[in-house]
PDB file of C-alpha atoms in Angstrom:
ATOM      1  CA  MET A   1      26.485  19.054  26.441  1.00  0.00           C
ATOM      2  CA  ARG A   2      22.873  19.465  27.545  1.00  0.00           C
ATOM      3  CA  ALA A   3      21.954  21.055  24.184  1.00  0.00           C
ATOM      4  CA  ALA A   4      23.489  18.108  22.337  1.00  0.00           C
ATOM      5  CA  LEU A   5      21.572  15.672  24.540  1.00  0.00           C
ATOM      6  CA  VAL A   6      18.282  17.487  23.931  1.00  0.00           C
ATOM      7  CA  LEU A   7      18.956  17.560  20.182  1.00  0.00           C
ATOM      8  CA  GLY A   8      19.678  13.830  20.225  1.00  0.00           C
ATOM      9  CA  LEU A   9      16.410  13.116  22.047  1.00  0.00           C
ATOM     10  CA  VAL A  10      14.463  15.242  19.568  1.00  0.00           C
ATOM     11  CA  VAL A  11      16.000  13.370  16.627  1.00  0.00           C
ATOM     12  CA  LEU A  12      15.263  10.015  18.277  1.00  0.00           C
ATOM     13  CA  ALA A  13      11.645  11.010  18.942  1.00  0.00           C
ATOM     14  CA  SER A  14      11.255  12.162  15.324  1.00  0.00           C
ATOM     15  CA  VAL A  15      12.572   8.847  14.013  1.00  0.00           C
ATOM     16  CA  MET A  16      10.212   6.907  16.309  1.00  0.00           C
ATOM     17  CA  LEU A  17       7.209   8.976  15.228  1.00  0.00           C
ATOM     18  CA  ALA A  18       8.109   8.540  11.570  1.00  0.00           C
ATOM     19  CA  SER A  19       8.413   4.775  12.062  1.00  0.00           C
ATOM     20  CA  MET A  20       5.041   4.607  13.826  1.00  0.00           C
ATOM     21  CA  SER A  21       3.457   6.624  11.013  1.00  0.00           C
ATOM     22  CA  LEU A  22       4.933   4.247   8.428  1.00  0.00           C
ATOM     23  CA  VAL A  23       3.605   1.216  10.323  1.00  0.00           C
ATOM     24  CA  ASP A  24       0.138   2.790  10.451  1.00  0.00           C
ATOM     25  CA  ARG A  25       0.213   3.489   6.704  1.00  0.00           C
ATOM     26  CA  LEU A  26       1.299  -0.066   5.948  1.00  0.00           C
ATOM     27  CA  ARG A  27      -1.426  -1.431   8.224  1.00  0.00           C
ATOM     28  CA  ASP A  28      -4.085   0.569   6.381  1.00  0.00           C
ATOM     29  CA  THR A  29      -2.779  -0.087   2.860  1.00  0.00           C
ATOM     30  CA  PRO A  30      -5.592  -1.697   0.835  1.00  0.00           C
ATOM     31  CA  LEU A  31      -5.059  -4.855  -1.154  1.00  0.00           C
ATOM     32  CA  THR A  32      -4.139  -4.284  -4.797  1.00  0.00           C
ATOM     33  CA  SER A  33      -5.158  -6.177  -7.884  1.00  0.00           C
ATOM     34  CA  GLN A  34      -1.625  -7.613  -8.028  1.00  0.00           C
ATOM     35  CA  ASP A  35      -2.177  -9.578  -4.827  1.00  0.00           C
ATOM     36  CA  GLN A  36      -2.562 -13.257  -5.567  1.00  0.00           C
ATOM     37  CA  PRO A  37      -5.644 -15.043  -4.171  1.00  0.00           C
ATOM     38  CA  LEU A  38      -5.047 -17.548  -1.413  1.00  0.00           C
ATOM     39  CA  PRO A  39      -4.932 -21.167  -2.569  1.00  0.00           C
ATOM     40  CA  LYS A  40      -7.880 -23.477  -1.971  1.00  0.00           C
ATOM     41  CA  ILE A  41      -6.599 -26.368   0.152  1.00  0.00           C
ATOM     42  CA  ALA A  42      -9.665 -28.532   0.859  1.00  0.00           C
ATOM     43  CA  PRO A  43     -13.115 -28.417   2.466  1.00  0.00           C
ATOM     44  CA  ALA A  44     -12.572 -27.542   6.121  1.00  0.00           C
ATOM     45  CA  PRO A  45     -13.248 -30.347   8.647  1.00  0.00           C
ATOM     46  CA  LEU A  46     -16.752 -29.906  10.040  1.00  0.00           C
ATOM     47  CA  PHE A  47     -17.610 -29.794  13.732  1.00  0.00           C
ATOM     48  CA  THR A  48     -20.443 -29.206  16.162  1.00  0.00           C
ATOM     49  CA  LEU A  49     -19.267 -28.242  19.649  1.00  0.00           C
ATOM     50  CA  THR A  50     -20.420 -26.308  22.727  1.00  0.00           C
ATOM     51  CA  SER A  51     -19.682 -22.603  23.156  1.00  0.00           C
ATOM     52  CA  GLN A  52     -18.616 -20.690  26.253  1.00  0.00           C
ATOM     53  CA  ASP A  53     -22.310 -19.856  26.675  1.00  0.00           C
ATOM     54  CA  GLY A  54     -23.336 -23.512  26.605  1.00  0.00           C
ATOM     55  CA  ALA A  55     -24.920 -23.296  23.146  1.00  0.00           C
ATOM     56  CA  PRO A  56     -24.212 -25.717  20.288  1.00  0.00           C
ATOM     57  CA  ILE A  57     -22.137 -24.176  17.487  1.00  0.00           C
ATOM     58  CA  SER A  58     -21.241 -25.838  14.201  1.00  0.00           C
ATOM     59  CA  LEU A  59     -18.969 -24.720  11.410  1.00  0.00           C
ATOM     60  CA  ALA A  60     -21.998 -24.858   9.119  1.00  0.00           C
ATOM     61  CA  ASP A  61     -23.659 -22.173  11.295  1.00  0.00           C
ATOM     62  CA  LEU A  62     -20.849 -19.809  10.297  1.00  0.00           C
ATOM     63  CA  ARG A  63     -21.159 -20.326   6.541  1.00  0.00           C
ATOM     64  CA  GLY A  64     -21.093 -16.992   4.716  1.00  0.00           C
ATOM     65  CA  LYS A  65     -18.400 -15.612   7.030  1.00  0.00           C
ATOM     66  CA  VAL A  66     -14.621 -15.910   7.024  1.00  0.00           C
ATOM     67  CA  VAL A  67     -13.643 -18.121   9.976  1.00  0.00           C
ATOM     68  CA  ALA A  68     -10.285 -18.316  11.774  1.00  0.00           C
ATOM     69  CA  VAL A  69      -9.894 -21.504  13.827  1.00  0.00           C
ATOM     70  CA  THR A  70      -7.300 -22.013  16.563  1.00  0.00           C
ATOM     71  CA  PHE A  71      -6.749 -24.679  19.220  1.00  0.00           C
ATOM     72  CA  ILE A  72      -5.966 -23.493  22.756  1.00  0.00           C
ATOM     73  CA  PHE A  73      -6.423 -24.434  26.400  1.00  0.00           C
ATOM     74  CA  THR A  74      -7.002 -22.083  29.303  1.00  0.00           C
ATOM     75  CA  LEU A  75      -4.112 -23.329  31.496  1.00  0.00           C
ATOM     76  CA  CYS A  76      -1.559 -23.015  28.692  1.00  0.00           C
ATOM     77  CA  THR A  77       1.586 -21.118  29.712  1.00  0.00           C
ATOM     78  CA  ALA A  78       3.529 -21.330  26.443  1.00  0.00           C
ATOM     79  CA  THR A  79       2.114 -20.269  23.063  1.00  0.00           C
ATOM     80  CA  CYS A  80      -1.506 -19.445  23.929  1.00  0.00           C
ATOM     81  CA  PRO A  81      -0.775 -16.431  26.207  1.00  0.00           C
ATOM     82  CA  VAL A  82       1.321 -14.944  23.385  1.00  0.00           C
ATOM     83  CA  LEU A  83      -0.787 -15.689  20.325  1.00  0.00           C
ATOM     84  CA  THR A  84      -4.304 -15.206  21.739  1.00  0.00           C
ATOM     85  CA  PRO A  85      -3.564 -11.507  22.501  1.00  0.00           C
ATOM     86  CA  MET A  86      -2.279 -11.135  18.922  1.00  0.00           C
ATOM     87  CA  MET A  87      -5.638 -12.379  17.679  1.00  0.00           C
ATOM     88  CA  SER A  88      -7.347  -9.946  20.040  1.00  0.00           C
ATOM     89  CA  LEU A  89      -5.346  -7.127  18.440  1.00  0.00           C
ATOM     90  CA  VAL A  90      -6.482  -8.197  14.959  1.00  0.00           C
ATOM     91  CA  GLN A  91     -10.059  -8.447  16.256  1.00  0.00           C
ATOM     92  CA  ASP A  92      -9.894  -4.745  17.161  1.00  0.00           C
ATOM     93  CA  GLN A  93      -8.271  -3.771  13.846  1.00  0.00           C
ATOM     94  CA  LEU A  94     -11.047  -5.404  11.825  1.00  0.00           C
ATOM     95  CA  GLY A  95     -13.578  -2.935  13.188  1.00  0.00           C
ATOM     96  CA  PRO A  96     -17.216  -3.508  12.137  1.00  0.00           C
ATOM     97  CA  ASP A  97     -16.228  -6.443   9.909  1.00  0.00           C
ATOM     98  CA  PHE A  98     -15.483  -8.474  13.028  1.00  0.00           C
ATOM     99  CA  GLY A  99     -18.518 -10.551  13.932  1.00  0.00           C
ATOM    100  CA  SER A 100     -20.493  -9.516  10.867  1.00  0.00           C
ATOM    101  CA  LYS A 101     -18.057 -10.816   8.217  1.00  0.00           C
ATOM    102  CA  VAL A 102     -15.210 -12.418  10.154  1.00  0.00           C
ATOM    103  CA  VAL A 103     -15.421 -14.692  13.194  1.00  0.00           C
ATOM    104  CA  PHE A 104     -12.798 -16.382  15.354  1.00  0.00           C
ATOM    105  CA  VAL A 105     -13.216 -19.867  16.799  1.00  0.00           C
ATOM    106  CA  SER A 106     -10.896 -21.112  19.558  1.00  0.00           C
ATOM    107  CA  ILE A 107     -11.307 -24.814  20.352  1.00  0.00           C
ATOM    108  CA  THR A 108      -9.929 -26.217  23.593  1.00  0.00           C
ATOM    109  CA  ILE A 109      -7.630 -29.233  23.495  1.00  0.00           C
ATOM    110  CA  ASP A 110      -8.270 -29.787  27.226  1.00  0.00           C
ATOM    111  CA  PRO A 111     -12.031 -30.475  27.365  1.00  0.00           C
ATOM    112  CA  GLU A 112     -11.807 -32.297  30.711  1.00  0.00           C
ATOM    113  CA  ARG A 113     -10.848 -29.054  32.460  1.00  0.00           C
ATOM    114  CA  ASP A 114     -12.075 -26.398  30.031  1.00  0.00           C
ATOM    115  CA  THR A 115     -15.775 -26.226  30.787  1.00  0.00           C
ATOM    116  CA  PRO A 116     -17.908 -23.534  29.133  1.00  0.00           C
ATOM    117  CA  GLU A 117     -17.551 -21.515  32.354  1.00  0.00           C
ATOM    118  CA  MET A 118     -13.737 -21.693  32.186  1.00  0.00           C
ATOM    119  CA  LEU A 119     -13.777 -20.714  28.528  1.00  0.00           C
ATOM    120  CA  LYS A 120     -15.998 -17.734  29.283  1.00  0.00           C
ATOM    121  CA  LEU A 121     -13.500 -16.490  31.872  1.00  0.00           C
ATOM    122  CA  TYR A 122     -10.675 -17.005  29.379  1.00  0.00           C
ATOM    123  CA  ALA A 123     -12.569 -15.023  26.744  1.00  0.00           C
ATOM    124  CA  GLN A 124     -13.103 -12.159  29.184  1.00  0.00           C
ATOM    125  CA  MET A 125      -9.448 -12.186  30.223  1.00  0.00           C
ATOM    126  CA  TYR A 126      -8.312 -11.604  26.640  1.00  0.00           C
ATOM    127  CA  GLY A 127     -11.004  -9.086  25.727  1.00  0.00           C
ATOM    128  CA  ALA A 128     -12.737 -11.327  23.205  1.00  0.00           C
ATOM    129  CA  ASP A 129     -15.620  -9.636  21.418  1.00  0.00           C
ATOM    130  CA  VAL A 130     -18.412 -12.187  21.790  1.00  0.00           C
ATOM    131  CA  PRO A 131     -20.284 -13.446  19.741  1.00  0.00           C
ATOM    132  CA  GLY A 132     -17.702 -12.632  17.076  1.00  0.00           C
ATOM    133  CA  TRP A 133     -15.260 -14.899  18.884  1.00  0.00           C
ATOM    134  CA  ARG A 134     -16.467 -18.338  20.012  1.00  0.00           C
ATOM    135  CA  PHE A 135     -14.632 -20.563  22.496  1.00  0.00           C
ATOM    136  CA  LEU A 136     -15.650 -24.181  22.081  1.00  0.00           C
ATOM    137  CA  THR A 137     -15.417 -27.462  23.951  1.00  0.00           C
ATOM    138  CA  GLY A 138     -16.842 -30.940  23.523  1.00  0.00           C
ATOM    139  CA  PRO A 139     -16.353 -34.643  24.277  1.00  0.00           C
ATOM    140  CA  PRO A 140     -12.649 -35.601  24.509  1.00  0.00           C
ATOM    141  CA  SER A 141     -12.913 -38.168  21.711  1.00  0.00           C
ATOM    142  CA  MET A 142     -14.486 -35.584  19.400  1.00  0.00           C
ATOM    143  CA  ILE A 143     -11.843 -32.979  20.251  1.00  0.00           C
ATOM    144  CA  ALA A 144      -9.037 -35.507  19.671  1.00  0.00           C
ATOM    145  CA  ASP A 145     -10.449 -36.413  16.261  1.00  0.00           C
ATOM    146  CA  LEU A 146     -10.896 -32.755  15.313  1.00  0.00           C
ATOM    147  CA  THR A 147      -7.335 -31.775  16.256  1.00  0.00           C
ATOM    148  CA  ARG A 148      -6.051 -34.646  14.110  1.00  0.00           C
ATOM    149  CA  ARG A 149      -8.182 -33.610  11.121  1.00  0.00           C
ATOM    150  CA  TYR A 150      -6.944 -30.010  11.368  1.00  0.00           C
ATOM    151  CA  GLY A 151      -3.329 -31.197  11.650  1.00  0.00           C
ATOM    152  CA  VAL A 152      -2.757 -30.129  15.261  1.00  0.00           C
ATOM    153  CA  PHE A 153      -0.342 -32.074  17.482  1.00  0.00           C
ATOM    154  CA  SER A 154      -1.430 -32.512  21.113  1.00  0.00           C
ATOM    155  CA  SER A 155       0.056 -34.684  23.868  1.00  0.00           C
ATOM    156  CA  LYS A 156      -0.951 -34.791  27.536  1.00  0.00           C
ATOM    157  CA  SER A 157       1.605 -35.872  30.155  1.00  0.00           C
ATOM    158  CA  ALA A 158       0.923 -37.801  33.369  1.00  0.00           C
ATOM    159  CA  ASP A 159       0.936 -34.594  35.433  1.00  0.00           C
ATOM    160  CA  GLY A 160      -1.768 -33.062  33.216  1.00  0.00           C
ATOM    161  CA  ASP A 161       0.471 -30.692  31.275  1.00  0.00           C
ATOM    162  CA  ILE A 162      -0.243 -30.480  27.534  1.00  0.00           C
ATOM    163  CA  GLU A 163       2.160 -29.943  24.683  1.00  0.00           C
ATOM    164  CA  HIS A 164       0.557 -28.817  21.458  1.00  0.00           C
ATOM    165  CA  SER A 165       1.255 -27.088  18.186  1.00  0.00           C
ATOM    166  CA  PHE A 166      -0.392 -23.712  17.689  1.00  0.00           C
ATOM    167  CA  LEU A 167      -2.054 -23.793  14.285  1.00  0.00           C
ATOM    168  CA  THR A 168      -4.307 -21.063  12.949  1.00  0.00           C
ATOM    169  CA  SER A 169      -6.539 -22.036  10.030  1.00  0.00           C
ATOM    170  CA  ILE A 170      -8.511 -19.612   7.863  1.00  0.00           C
ATOM    171  CA  ILE A 171     -11.703 -20.854   6.213  1.00  0.00           C
ATOM    172  CA  ASP A 172     -13.478 -18.873   3.518  1.00  0.00           C
ATOM    173  CA  ARG A 173     -17.172 -18.036   3.299  1.00  0.00           C
ATOM    174  CA  ARG A 174     -17.883 -21.251   1.391  1.00  0.00           C
ATOM    175  CA  GLY A 175     -16.272 -23.493   3.998  1.00  0.00           C
ATOM    176  CA  ILE A 176     -12.977 -24.058   2.135  1.00  0.00           C
ATOM    177  CA  LEU A 177      -9.698 -24.141   4.067  1.00  0.00           C
ATOM    178  CA  ARG A 178      -7.447 -21.500   2.496  1.00  0.00           C
ATOM    179  CA  VAL A 179      -4.358 -21.015   4.673  1.00  0.00           C
ATOM    180  CA  GLN A 180      -2.745 -22.245   7.902  1.00  0.00           C
ATOM    181  CA  TYR A 181      -0.176 -20.481  10.086  1.00  0.00           C
ATOM    182  CA  LEU A 182       2.041 -22.562  12.348  1.00  0.00           C
ATOM    183  CA  GLY A 183       3.157 -21.278  15.772  1.00  0.00           C
ATOM    184  CA  VAL A 184       5.655 -18.447  15.866  1.00  0.00           C
ATOM    185  CA  ARG A 185       5.265 -17.853  12.107  1.00  0.00           C
ATOM    186  CA  PHE A 186       1.958 -16.175  12.957  1.00  0.00           C
ATOM    187  CA  ASP A 187       2.166 -12.552  11.764  1.00  0.00           C
ATOM    188  CA  PRO A 188      -0.841 -10.493  12.952  1.00  0.00           C
ATOM    189  CA  GLN A 189      -0.700  -8.109   9.996  1.00  0.00           C
ATOM    190  CA  GLU A 190      -0.431 -10.892   7.423  1.00  0.00           C
ATOM    191  CA  PHE A 191      -3.284 -12.627   9.227  1.00  0.00           C
ATOM    192  CA  ARG A 192      -5.444  -9.496   9.005  1.00  0.00           C
ATOM    193  CA  ARG A 193      -4.640  -8.981   5.320  1.00  0.00           C
ATOM    194  CA  ASP A 194      -5.582 -12.568   4.509  1.00  0.00           C
ATOM    195  CA  LEU A 195      -8.871 -12.234   6.382  1.00  0.00           C
ATOM    196  CA  VAL A 196      -9.698  -8.991   4.573  1.00  0.00           C
ATOM    197  CA  SER A 197      -8.773 -10.508   1.195  1.00  0.00           C
ATOM    198  CA  LEU A 198     -11.277 -13.322   1.762  1.00  0.00           C
ATOM    199  CA  VAL A 199     -13.969 -10.884   2.880  1.00  0.00           C
ATOM    200  CA  LYS A 200     -13.518  -9.019  -0.427  1.00  0.00           C
ATOM    201  CA  GLU A 201     -13.263 -12.159  -2.532  1.00  0.00           C
ATOM    202  CA  ARG A 202     -16.100 -12.771  -5.003  1.00  0.00           C
TER     203      ARG A 202
END
């Protein structure tokens, strides 16, 4: 009985290791010439906001790099605590390309409470590699207009709670919006592949 149990555990461990190895190979598989380029949607909405370090940052400052834009708020208890760590994972997988060729921008939808100091704490909590990942805030009217132009839904209740859609937008090196992921459809590996494809794009 014990021998059968040990054998079963060995087989299970072998299957798990094989699955992990397959996942690693898939993760590192380079793009092929058969991959279709991402569509060009439209010029990305421009912005100039304030970073977690209190410095002004505009989308134009990031021209020449692939930019992933998300909308978050630090007191979020729904989608943000799930999806921000996924982005942190992709940040690590990008290696030296992160910061030099790819940058992340997370814009708060709660500028009244999310001061640069709060955003800096949030960035530290999720292991954001700064300055490759900027956390931005600005005047409420500007933030409201920007969320609308990026197609993000946001609604604040009387008690201060905020409902919002989690939308991730990828902008190419020329400032063109190329793809958007909505909420739970966010796949970290697809996200990474799309970022890498735009880095390699001529």
